[in-house]
Coordinates of C-alpha atoms in Angstrom, one line a residue:
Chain A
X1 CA 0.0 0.0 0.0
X2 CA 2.0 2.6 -1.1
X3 CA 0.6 5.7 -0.9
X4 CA 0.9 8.7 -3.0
X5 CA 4.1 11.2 -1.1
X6 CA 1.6 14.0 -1.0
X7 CA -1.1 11.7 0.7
X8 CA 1.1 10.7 3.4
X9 CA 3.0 14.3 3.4
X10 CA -0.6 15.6 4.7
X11 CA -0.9 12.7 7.2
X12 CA 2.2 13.0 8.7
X13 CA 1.1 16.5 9.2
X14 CA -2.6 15.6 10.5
X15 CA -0.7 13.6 13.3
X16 CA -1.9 10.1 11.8
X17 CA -0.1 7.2 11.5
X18 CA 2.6 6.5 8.5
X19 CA 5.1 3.9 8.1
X20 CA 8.7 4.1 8.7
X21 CA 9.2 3.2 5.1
X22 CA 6.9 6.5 4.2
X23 CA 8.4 8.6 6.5
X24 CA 11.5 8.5 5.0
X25 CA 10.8 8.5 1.4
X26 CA 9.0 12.1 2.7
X27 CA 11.8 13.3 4.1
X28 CA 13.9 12.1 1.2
X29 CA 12.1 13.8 -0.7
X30 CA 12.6 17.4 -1.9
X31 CA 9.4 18.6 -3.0
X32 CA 7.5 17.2 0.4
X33 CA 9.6 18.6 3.1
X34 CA 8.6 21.7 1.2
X35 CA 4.9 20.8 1.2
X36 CA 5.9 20.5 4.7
X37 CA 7.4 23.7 5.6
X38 CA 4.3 25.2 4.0
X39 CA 1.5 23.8 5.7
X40 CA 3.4 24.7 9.1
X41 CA 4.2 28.3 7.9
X42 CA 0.3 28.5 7.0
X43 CA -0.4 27.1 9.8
X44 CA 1.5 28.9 12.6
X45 CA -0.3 32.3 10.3
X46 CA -3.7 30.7 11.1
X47 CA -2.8 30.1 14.9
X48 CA -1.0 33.5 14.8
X49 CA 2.1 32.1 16.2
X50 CA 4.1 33.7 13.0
X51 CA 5.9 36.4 15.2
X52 CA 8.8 37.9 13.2
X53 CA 10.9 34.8 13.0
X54 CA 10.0 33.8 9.3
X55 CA 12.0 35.2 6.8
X56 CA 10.3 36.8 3.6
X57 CA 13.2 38.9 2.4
X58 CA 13.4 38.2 -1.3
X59 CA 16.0 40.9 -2.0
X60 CA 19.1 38.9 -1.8
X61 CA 17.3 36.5 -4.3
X62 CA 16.3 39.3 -6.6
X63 CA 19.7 40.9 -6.7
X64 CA 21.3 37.1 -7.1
X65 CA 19.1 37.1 -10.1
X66 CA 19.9 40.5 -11.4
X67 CA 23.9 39.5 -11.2
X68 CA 23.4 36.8 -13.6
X69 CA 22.0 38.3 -15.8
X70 CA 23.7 41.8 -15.0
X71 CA 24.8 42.1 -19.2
X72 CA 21.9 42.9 -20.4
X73 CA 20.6 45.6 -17.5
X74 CA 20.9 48.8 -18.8
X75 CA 22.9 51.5 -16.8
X76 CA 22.1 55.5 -16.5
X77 CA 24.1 57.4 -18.8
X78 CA 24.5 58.5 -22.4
X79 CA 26.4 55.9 -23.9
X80 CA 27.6 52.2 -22.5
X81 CA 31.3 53.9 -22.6
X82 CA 33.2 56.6 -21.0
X83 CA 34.3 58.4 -24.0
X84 CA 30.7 57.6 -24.9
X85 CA 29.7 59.6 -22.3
X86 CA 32.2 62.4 -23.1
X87 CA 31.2 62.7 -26.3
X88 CA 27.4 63.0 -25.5
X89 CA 27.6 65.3 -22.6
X90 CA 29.8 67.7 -24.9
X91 CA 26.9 67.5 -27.7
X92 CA 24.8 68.8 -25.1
X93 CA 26.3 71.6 -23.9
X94 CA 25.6 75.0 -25.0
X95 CA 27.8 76.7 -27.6
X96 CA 29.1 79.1 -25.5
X97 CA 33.1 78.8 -25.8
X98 CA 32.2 80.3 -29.6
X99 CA 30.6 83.4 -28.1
X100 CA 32.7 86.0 -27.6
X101 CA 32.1 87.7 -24.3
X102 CA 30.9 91.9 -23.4
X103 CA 29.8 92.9 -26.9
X104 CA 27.0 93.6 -27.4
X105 CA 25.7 92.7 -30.9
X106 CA 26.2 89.6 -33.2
X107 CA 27.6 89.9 -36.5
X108 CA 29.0 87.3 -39.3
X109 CA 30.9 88.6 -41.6
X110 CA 31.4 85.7 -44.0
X111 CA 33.1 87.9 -47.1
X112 CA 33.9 91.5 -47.7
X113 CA 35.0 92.5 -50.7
X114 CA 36.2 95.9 -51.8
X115 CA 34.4 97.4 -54.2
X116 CA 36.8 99.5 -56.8
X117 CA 34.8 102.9 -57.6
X118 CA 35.6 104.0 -61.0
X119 CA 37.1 107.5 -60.9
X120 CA 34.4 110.3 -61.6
X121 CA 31.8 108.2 -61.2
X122 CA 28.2 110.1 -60.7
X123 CA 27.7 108.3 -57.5
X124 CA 24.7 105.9 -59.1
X125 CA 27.1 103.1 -59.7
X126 CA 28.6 102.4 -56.2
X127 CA 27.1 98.4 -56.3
X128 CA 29.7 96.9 -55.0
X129 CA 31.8 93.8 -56.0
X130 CA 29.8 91.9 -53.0
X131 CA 29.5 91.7 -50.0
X132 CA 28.7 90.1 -46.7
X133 CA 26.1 88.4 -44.7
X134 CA 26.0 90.1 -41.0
X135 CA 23.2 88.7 -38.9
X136 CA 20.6 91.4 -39.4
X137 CA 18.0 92.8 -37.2
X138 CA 19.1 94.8 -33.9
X139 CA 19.9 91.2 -32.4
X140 CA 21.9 92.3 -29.4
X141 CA 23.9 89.0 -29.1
X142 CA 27.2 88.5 -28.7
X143 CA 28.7 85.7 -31.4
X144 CA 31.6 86.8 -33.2
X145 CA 31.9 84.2 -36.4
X146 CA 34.9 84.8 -38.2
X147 CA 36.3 82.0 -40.8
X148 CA 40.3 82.2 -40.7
X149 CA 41.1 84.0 -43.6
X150 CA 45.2 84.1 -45.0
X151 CA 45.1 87.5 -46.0
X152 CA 45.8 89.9 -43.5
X153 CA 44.3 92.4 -44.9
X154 CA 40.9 90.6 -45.2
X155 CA 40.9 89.8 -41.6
X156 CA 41.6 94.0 -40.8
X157 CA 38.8 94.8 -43.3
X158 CA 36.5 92.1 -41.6
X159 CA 37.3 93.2 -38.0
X160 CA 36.6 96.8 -38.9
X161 CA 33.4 96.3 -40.9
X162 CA 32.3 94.2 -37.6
X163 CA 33.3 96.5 -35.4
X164 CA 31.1 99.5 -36.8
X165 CA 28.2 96.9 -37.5
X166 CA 28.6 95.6 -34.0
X167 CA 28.7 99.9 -32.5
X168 CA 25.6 100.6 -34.4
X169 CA 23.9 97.6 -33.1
X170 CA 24.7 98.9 -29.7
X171 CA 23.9 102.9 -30.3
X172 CA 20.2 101.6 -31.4
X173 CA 20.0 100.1 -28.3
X174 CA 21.3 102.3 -26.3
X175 CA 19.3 105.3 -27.8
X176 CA 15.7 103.7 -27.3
X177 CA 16.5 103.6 -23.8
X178 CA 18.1 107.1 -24.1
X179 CA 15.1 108.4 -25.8
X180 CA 13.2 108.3 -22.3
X181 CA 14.9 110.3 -20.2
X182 CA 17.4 112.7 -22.5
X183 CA 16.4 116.2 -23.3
X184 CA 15.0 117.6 -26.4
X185 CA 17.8 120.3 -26.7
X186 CA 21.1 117.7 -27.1
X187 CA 18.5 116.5 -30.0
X188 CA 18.8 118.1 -33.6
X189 CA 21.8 120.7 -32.3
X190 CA 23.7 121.5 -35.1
X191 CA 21.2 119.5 -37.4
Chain B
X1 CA -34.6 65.8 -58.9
X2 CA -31.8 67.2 -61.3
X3 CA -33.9 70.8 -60.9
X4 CA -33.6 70.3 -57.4
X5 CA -30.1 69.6 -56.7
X6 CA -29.5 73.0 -59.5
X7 CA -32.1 74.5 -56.9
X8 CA -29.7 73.5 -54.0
X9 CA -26.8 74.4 -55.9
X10 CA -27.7 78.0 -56.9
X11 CA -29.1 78.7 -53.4
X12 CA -25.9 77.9 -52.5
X13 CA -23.8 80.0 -54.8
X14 CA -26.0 83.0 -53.8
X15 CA -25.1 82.0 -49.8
X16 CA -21.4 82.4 -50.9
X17 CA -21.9 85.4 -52.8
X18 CA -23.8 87.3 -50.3
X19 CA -21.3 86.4 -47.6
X20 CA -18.1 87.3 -49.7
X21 CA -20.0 90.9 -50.1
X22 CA -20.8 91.3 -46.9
X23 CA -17.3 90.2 -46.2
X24 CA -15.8 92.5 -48.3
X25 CA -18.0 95.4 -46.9
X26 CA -16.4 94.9 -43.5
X27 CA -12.8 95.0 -44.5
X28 CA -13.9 98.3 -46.8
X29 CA -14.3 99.9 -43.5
X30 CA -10.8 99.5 -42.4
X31 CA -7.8 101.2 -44.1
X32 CA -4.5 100.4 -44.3
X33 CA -4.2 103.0 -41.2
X34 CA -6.6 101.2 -39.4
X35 CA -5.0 97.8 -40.0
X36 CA -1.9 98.9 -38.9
X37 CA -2.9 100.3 -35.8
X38 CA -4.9 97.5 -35.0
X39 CA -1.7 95.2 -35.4
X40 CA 0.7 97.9 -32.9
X41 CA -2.6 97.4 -30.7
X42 CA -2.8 93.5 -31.0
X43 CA 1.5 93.3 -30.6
X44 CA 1.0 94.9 -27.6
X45 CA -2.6 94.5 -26.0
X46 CA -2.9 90.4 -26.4
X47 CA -1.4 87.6 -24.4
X48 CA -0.2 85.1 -27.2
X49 CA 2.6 82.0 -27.5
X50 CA 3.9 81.8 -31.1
X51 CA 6.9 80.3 -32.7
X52 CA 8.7 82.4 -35.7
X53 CA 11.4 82.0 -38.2
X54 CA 13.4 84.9 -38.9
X55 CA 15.2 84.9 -42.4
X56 CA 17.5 87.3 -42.9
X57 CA 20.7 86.9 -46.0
X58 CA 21.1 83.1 -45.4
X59 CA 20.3 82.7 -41.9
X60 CA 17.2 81.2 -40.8
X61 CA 16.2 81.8 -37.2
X62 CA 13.7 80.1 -35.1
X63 CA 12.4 81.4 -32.4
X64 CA 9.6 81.2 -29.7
X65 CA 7.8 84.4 -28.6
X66 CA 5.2 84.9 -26.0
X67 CA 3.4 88.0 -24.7
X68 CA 1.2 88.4 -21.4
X69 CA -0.8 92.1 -21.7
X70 CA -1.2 91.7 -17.7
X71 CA -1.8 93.9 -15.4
X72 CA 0.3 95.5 -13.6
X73 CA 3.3 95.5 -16.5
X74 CA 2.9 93.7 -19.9
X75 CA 5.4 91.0 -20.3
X76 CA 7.4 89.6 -23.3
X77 CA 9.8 86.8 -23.7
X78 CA 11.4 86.2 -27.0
X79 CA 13.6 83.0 -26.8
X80 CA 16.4 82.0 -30.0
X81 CA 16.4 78.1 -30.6
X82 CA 19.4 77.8 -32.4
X83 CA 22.6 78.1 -31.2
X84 CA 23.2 79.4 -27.8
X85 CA 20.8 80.2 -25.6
X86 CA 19.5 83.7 -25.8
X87 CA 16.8 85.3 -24.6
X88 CA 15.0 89.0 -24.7
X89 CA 12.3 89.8 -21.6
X90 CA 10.2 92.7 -21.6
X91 CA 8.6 93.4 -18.2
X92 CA 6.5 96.6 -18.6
X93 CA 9.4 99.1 -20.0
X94 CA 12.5 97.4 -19.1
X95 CA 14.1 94.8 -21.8
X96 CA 16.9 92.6 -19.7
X97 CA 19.2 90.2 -22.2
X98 CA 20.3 87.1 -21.4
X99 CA 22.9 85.3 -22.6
X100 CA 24.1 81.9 -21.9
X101 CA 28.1 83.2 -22.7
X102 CA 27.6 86.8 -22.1
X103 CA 27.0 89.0 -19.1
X104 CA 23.1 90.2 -18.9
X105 CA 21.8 93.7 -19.3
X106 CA 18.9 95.2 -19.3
X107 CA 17.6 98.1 -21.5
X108 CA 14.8 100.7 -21.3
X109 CA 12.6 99.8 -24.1
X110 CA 8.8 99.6 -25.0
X111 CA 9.4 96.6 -26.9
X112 CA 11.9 93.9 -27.8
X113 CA 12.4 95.1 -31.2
X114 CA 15.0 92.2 -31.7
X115 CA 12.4 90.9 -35.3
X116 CA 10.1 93.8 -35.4
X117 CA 11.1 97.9 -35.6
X118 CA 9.9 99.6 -32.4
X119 CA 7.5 101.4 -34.6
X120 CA 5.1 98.4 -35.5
X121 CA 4.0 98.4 -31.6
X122 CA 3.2 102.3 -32.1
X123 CA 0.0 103.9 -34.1
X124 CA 1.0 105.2 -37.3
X125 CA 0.1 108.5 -37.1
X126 CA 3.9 108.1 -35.8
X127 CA 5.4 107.4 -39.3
X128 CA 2.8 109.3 -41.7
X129 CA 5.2 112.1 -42.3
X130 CA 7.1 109.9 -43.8
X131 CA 5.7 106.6 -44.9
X132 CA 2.2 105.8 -46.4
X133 CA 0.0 102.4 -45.6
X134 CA -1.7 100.8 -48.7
X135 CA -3.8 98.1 -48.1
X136 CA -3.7 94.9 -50.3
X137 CA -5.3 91.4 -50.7
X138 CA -6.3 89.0 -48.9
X139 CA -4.5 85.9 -48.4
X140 CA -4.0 82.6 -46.2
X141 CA -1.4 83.1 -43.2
X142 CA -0.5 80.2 -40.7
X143 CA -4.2 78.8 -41.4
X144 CA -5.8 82.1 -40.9
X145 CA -7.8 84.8 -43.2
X146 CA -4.9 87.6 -43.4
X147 CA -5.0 90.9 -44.4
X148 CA -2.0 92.5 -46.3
X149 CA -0.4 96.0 -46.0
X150 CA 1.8 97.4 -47.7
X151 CA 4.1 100.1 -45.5
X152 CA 6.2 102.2 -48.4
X153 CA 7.7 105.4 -48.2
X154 CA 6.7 108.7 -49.4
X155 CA 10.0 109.1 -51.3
X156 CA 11.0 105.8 -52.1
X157 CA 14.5 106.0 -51.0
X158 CA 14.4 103.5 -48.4
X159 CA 13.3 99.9 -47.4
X160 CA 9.8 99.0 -47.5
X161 CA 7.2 96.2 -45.5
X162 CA 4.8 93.7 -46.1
X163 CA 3.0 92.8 -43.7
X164 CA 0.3 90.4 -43.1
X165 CA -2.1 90.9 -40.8
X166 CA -4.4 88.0 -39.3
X167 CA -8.3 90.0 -39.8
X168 CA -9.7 88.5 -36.5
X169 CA -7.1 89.3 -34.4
X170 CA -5.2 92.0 -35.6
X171 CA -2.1 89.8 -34.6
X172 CA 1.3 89.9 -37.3
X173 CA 1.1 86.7 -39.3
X174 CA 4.3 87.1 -41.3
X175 CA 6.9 90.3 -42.6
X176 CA 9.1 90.4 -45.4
X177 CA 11.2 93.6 -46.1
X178 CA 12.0 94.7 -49.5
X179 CA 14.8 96.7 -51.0
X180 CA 14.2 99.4 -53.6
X181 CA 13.9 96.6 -56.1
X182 CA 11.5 94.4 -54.7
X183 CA 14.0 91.8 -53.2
X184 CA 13.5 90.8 -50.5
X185 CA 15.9 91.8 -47.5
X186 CA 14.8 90.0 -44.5
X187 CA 11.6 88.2 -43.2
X188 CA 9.5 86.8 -40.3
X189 CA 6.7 84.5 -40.4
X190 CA 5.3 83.0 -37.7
X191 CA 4.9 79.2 -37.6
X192 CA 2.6 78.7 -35.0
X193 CA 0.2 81.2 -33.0
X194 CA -2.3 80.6 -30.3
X195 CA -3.7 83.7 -28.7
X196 CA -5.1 83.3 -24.7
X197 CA -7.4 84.5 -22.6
X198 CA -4.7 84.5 -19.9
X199 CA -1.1 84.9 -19.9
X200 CA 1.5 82.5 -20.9
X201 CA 2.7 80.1 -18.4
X202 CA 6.1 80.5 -18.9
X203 CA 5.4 84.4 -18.3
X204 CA 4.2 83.8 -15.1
X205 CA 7.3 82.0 -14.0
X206 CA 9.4 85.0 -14.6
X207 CA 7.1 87.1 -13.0
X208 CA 9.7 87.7 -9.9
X209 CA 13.2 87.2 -11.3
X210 CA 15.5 89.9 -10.8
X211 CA 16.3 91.9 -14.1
X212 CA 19.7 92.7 -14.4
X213 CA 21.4 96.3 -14.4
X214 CA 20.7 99.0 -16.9
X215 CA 23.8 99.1 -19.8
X216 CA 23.8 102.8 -20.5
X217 CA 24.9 103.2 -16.6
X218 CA 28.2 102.7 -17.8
X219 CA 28.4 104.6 -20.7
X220 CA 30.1 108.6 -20.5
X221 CA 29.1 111.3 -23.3
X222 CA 31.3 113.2 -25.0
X223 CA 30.6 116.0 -27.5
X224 CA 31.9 115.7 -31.4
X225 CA 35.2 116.4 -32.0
X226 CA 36.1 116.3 -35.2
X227 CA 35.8 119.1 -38.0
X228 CA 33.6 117.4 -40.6
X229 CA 29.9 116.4 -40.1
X230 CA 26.7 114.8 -41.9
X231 CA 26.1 117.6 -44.3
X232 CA 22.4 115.2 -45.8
X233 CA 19.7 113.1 -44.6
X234 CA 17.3 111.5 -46.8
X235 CA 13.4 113.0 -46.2
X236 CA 12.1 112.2 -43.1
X237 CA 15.1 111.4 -41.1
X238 CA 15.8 113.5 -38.2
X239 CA 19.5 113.5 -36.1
X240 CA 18.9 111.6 -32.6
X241 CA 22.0 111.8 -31.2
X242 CA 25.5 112.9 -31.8
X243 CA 28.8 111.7 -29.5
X244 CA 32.1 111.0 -29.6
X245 CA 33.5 107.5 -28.2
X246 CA 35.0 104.4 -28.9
X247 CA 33.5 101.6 -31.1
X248 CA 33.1 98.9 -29.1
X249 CA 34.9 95.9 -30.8
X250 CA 37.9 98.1 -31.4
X251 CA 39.2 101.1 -30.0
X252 CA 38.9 103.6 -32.7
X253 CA 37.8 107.2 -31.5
X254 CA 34.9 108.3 -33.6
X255 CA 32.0 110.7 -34.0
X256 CA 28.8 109.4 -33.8
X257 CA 25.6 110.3 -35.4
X258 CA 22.6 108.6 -35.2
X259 CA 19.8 109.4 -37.4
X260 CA 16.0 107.5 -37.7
X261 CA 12.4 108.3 -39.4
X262 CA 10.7 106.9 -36.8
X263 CA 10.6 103.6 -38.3
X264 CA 14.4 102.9 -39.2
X265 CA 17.9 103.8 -38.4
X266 CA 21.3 104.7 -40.0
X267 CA 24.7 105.9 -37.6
X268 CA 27.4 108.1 -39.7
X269 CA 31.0 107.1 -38.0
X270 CA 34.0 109.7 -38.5
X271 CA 37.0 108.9 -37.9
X272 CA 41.0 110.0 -37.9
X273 CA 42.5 108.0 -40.4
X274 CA 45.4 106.0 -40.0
X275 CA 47.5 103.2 -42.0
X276 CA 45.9 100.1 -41.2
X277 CA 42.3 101.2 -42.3
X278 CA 40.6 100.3 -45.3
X279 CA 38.8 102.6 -47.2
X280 CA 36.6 101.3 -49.6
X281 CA 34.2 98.8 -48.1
X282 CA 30.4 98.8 -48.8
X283 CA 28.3 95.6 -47.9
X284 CA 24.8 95.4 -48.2
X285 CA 22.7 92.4 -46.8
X286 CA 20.0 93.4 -44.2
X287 CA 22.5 96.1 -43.2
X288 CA 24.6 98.4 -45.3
X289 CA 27.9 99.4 -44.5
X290 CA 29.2 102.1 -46.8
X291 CA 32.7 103.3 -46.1
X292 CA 34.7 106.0 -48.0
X293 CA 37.8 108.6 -47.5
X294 CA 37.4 112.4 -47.2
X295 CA 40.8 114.1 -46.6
X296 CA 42.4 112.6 -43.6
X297 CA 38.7 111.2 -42.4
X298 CA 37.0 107.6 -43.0
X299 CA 33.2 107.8 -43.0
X300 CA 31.7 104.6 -42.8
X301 CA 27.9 104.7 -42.7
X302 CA 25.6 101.7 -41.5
X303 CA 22.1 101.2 -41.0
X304 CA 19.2 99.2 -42.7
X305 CA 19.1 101.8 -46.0
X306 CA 19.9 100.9 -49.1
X307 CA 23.5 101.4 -50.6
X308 CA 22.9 104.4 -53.0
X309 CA 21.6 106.0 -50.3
X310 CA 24.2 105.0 -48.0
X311 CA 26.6 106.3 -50.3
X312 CA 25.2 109.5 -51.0
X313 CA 25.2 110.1 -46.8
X314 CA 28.9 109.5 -47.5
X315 CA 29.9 111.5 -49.7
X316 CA 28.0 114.4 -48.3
X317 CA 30.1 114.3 -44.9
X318 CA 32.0 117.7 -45.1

């Protein structure tokens, strides 16, 4: 008569008679002592004689299980590599090394070119041989954007058509502030 | 049947008609004055959040732009999305700049005016000495019925505006300014607009940040000290102010003269010449630079006019 491991697993534990043959094919067995500690956990719950001395903490399990399979858990950060990182944090940073501090008013000059007036001319003819490409408006920002050129001269004819664009940027500024609080008579002298 | 669907159909036809007259008989009651003011009214009377591009030579410029018309101060925050991080806010008459790279400053200005002249937030009884409104067609703006004006001057000798006006709001839709020729010198359109009953969030954040200090707290005033002066202005413009200092970027010494019609600006610059400076440079994008010799002087002149008549400033310095 050899009853099923569960069967006598749930006798043992009902306080009925088994066999010393069943007893220790339960206890041999794996999966019954387990049965076992169950029914006793569930019922010490039931008889409320749990107290604190079980132990439920699954995090040791859950970070055992994390570690194997760490490879494929993805970390915090821009890139899976340092110079990854470096890279990405760079991308993100504002331009500002370009800018060039205390002026007031952006301009890119990209090309000047002098233009060569014809002697005598009547004045109608002054288009020049071309040109530039400031940043227009009265944009108040200070980004100075000046491709290396070889010539030297280019580079004084660049800074000095800047630096008046840049000065009249400011003046307008300046003056609609002005325009508040200065007096009519410094206005139109001498006009 | 077929009579009754032509029935349909011409009631129909005679719905659209009536409403385009009808239509049409509003706008008829507003000229190009009135649309104009009713724009400066709506740029500074309604609390909006819009997105722009400004196009000006061959940059293109985004930028986000918000308004709040609260009470006590009106607010306005324009914010550049390319490049670094820049930002214009208006509280009431103080403009403070912000730069990520920069140190900030504030200003003591009615508006922004970094996209738009001054004058577009002011009626233009202003400017109607020298420039006239004409009022065009209509035409469809960022999904919207728009109105367009035409802003030209009386003597033709400078830049002129389009402008399109959105007819229920009064709001600017979109600008383009055009050189003698018709080409275009810079624009603005706006790519997105949504016009509140309350003020912008983002406005109400900056209620209570500090504005930094005024710039023209540093500056000192000298008189002209050179001989020669502008001896010509074109129509219309009148002389704002006149100074000596240093140009900013470099440290030439140079008379100043700033000169505007209420709706644009030019500076003349004299200066001593010396060696290293060139003499013949004239640009001309969405500003003109004219520069020329006269005796031991260099004039350069600079401002949004066009080159002829930057030259002809110029060569008029005596």
């Amino acid at each position: 008569m050899s009853r099923k491991l569960s069967e006598v697993t749930s006798a043992l534990f009902d306080s009925q008679d088994v066999d010393a043959k069943e007893l220790d094919d339960v206890l041999n067995d794996e999966q019954s002592v387990q049965i076992w500690h169950r029914y006793s956990v569930a019922r010490a719950a039931l008889k409320n004689e749990l107290g604190a001395s079980i132990d439920l903490d699954i995090s040791q399990r859950v970070s055992a299980a994390i570690e194997s399979e760490g490879s494929n858990v993805i970390k915090p950060g821009f890139g899976q590599s340092k110079s990854q990182n470096k890279a990405a944090s760079k991308w993100f940073q504002p331009l500002a090394k370009v800018a060039v501090a205390a002026s007031v008013a952006v301009v890119a000059v990209m090309t000047v070119q002098v233009y060569q007036q014809p002697a005598g001319a009547d004045g109608a003819s002054a288009e020049p041989a071309l040109l530039t490409n400031p940043i227009g408006g009265r944009e108040p920002v200070s980004l100075n954007h000046v491709e290396p050129m070889s010539q030297v001269s280019d580079q004084q004819r660049r800074r000095q058509v800047q630096s008046y664009l840049i000065d009249h940027q400011q003046q307008l500024m300046l003056q609609q502030k002005e325009s508040d609080d200065k007096e009519e008579q410094e206005l139109n002298k001498g006009n | 049947m077929i009579t009754r669907l032509y029935q349909s159909l011409i009631a129909a036809v005679a719905v659209l008609f009536m409403s385009a007259a009808s239509a049409q008989e509003t706008q008829k009651e507003i000229d190009g004055e009135g649309w104009f003011d009713r724009m400066s009214k709506a740029l500074t009377s309604l609390n909006f959040e819009a997105s722009l591009v400004h196009v000006h030579g061959d940059q293109i410029e985004p930028y986000q732009w918000f308004q709040a018309a609260g009470e006590p101060q009106s607010q306005e925050l324009l914010i550049r999305m390319n490049g670094p991080d820049f930002r214009i806010l208006r509280m009431g008459n103080r403009v403070a700049h912000f730069h990520t790279s920069a140190s900030n400053y504030s200003l003591r200005a009615d508006s922004v005016s970094a996209i738009l002249p001054e004058a577009f937030t002011k009626p233009f009884a202003n400017l109607k000495d020298t420039y006239q409104v004409t009022i065009g067609g209509g035409a469809r703006v960022l999904g919207r019925n728009a109105q367009h004006l035409r802003v030209i001057s009386r003597d033709n000798q400078r830049y002129s505006y389009s402008l399109w006006v959105d007819r229920s709001s009064g709001m600017l839709l979109k600008m383009m300014m055009h050189d003698q020729r018709g080409d275009i010198v810079e624009q603005m359109q706006l790519t997105s607009l949504s016009i509140r009953e309350d003020s912008p969030g983002v406005l109400k954040e900056v209620s209570d940040l500090e504005m930094p200090p005024l710039l023209s707290d540093l500056r000192i005033l000298n008189k002209p000290g050179f001989p020669v002066k502008p001896g010509w202005q074109p129509q219309g413009f009148e002389l704002i102010t006149k100074q000596s200092h240093n140009l900013v970027a470099e440290s030439t010494l140079v008379d100043h003269y700033l000169f505007s019609d209420g709706l644009t600006e030019y500076s003349v610059y004299i200066a001593r010449l010396t060696d290293d400076m060139e003499t013949d440079v004239a640009l001309s994008s969405s500003q003109t630079l004219f520069t020329m010799r006269y005796n031991d002087y260099l004039i350069t002149v600079v401002g949004q006019v066009p080159l002829s008549i930057a030259q002809r400033i110029a060569q008029e310095v005596r």
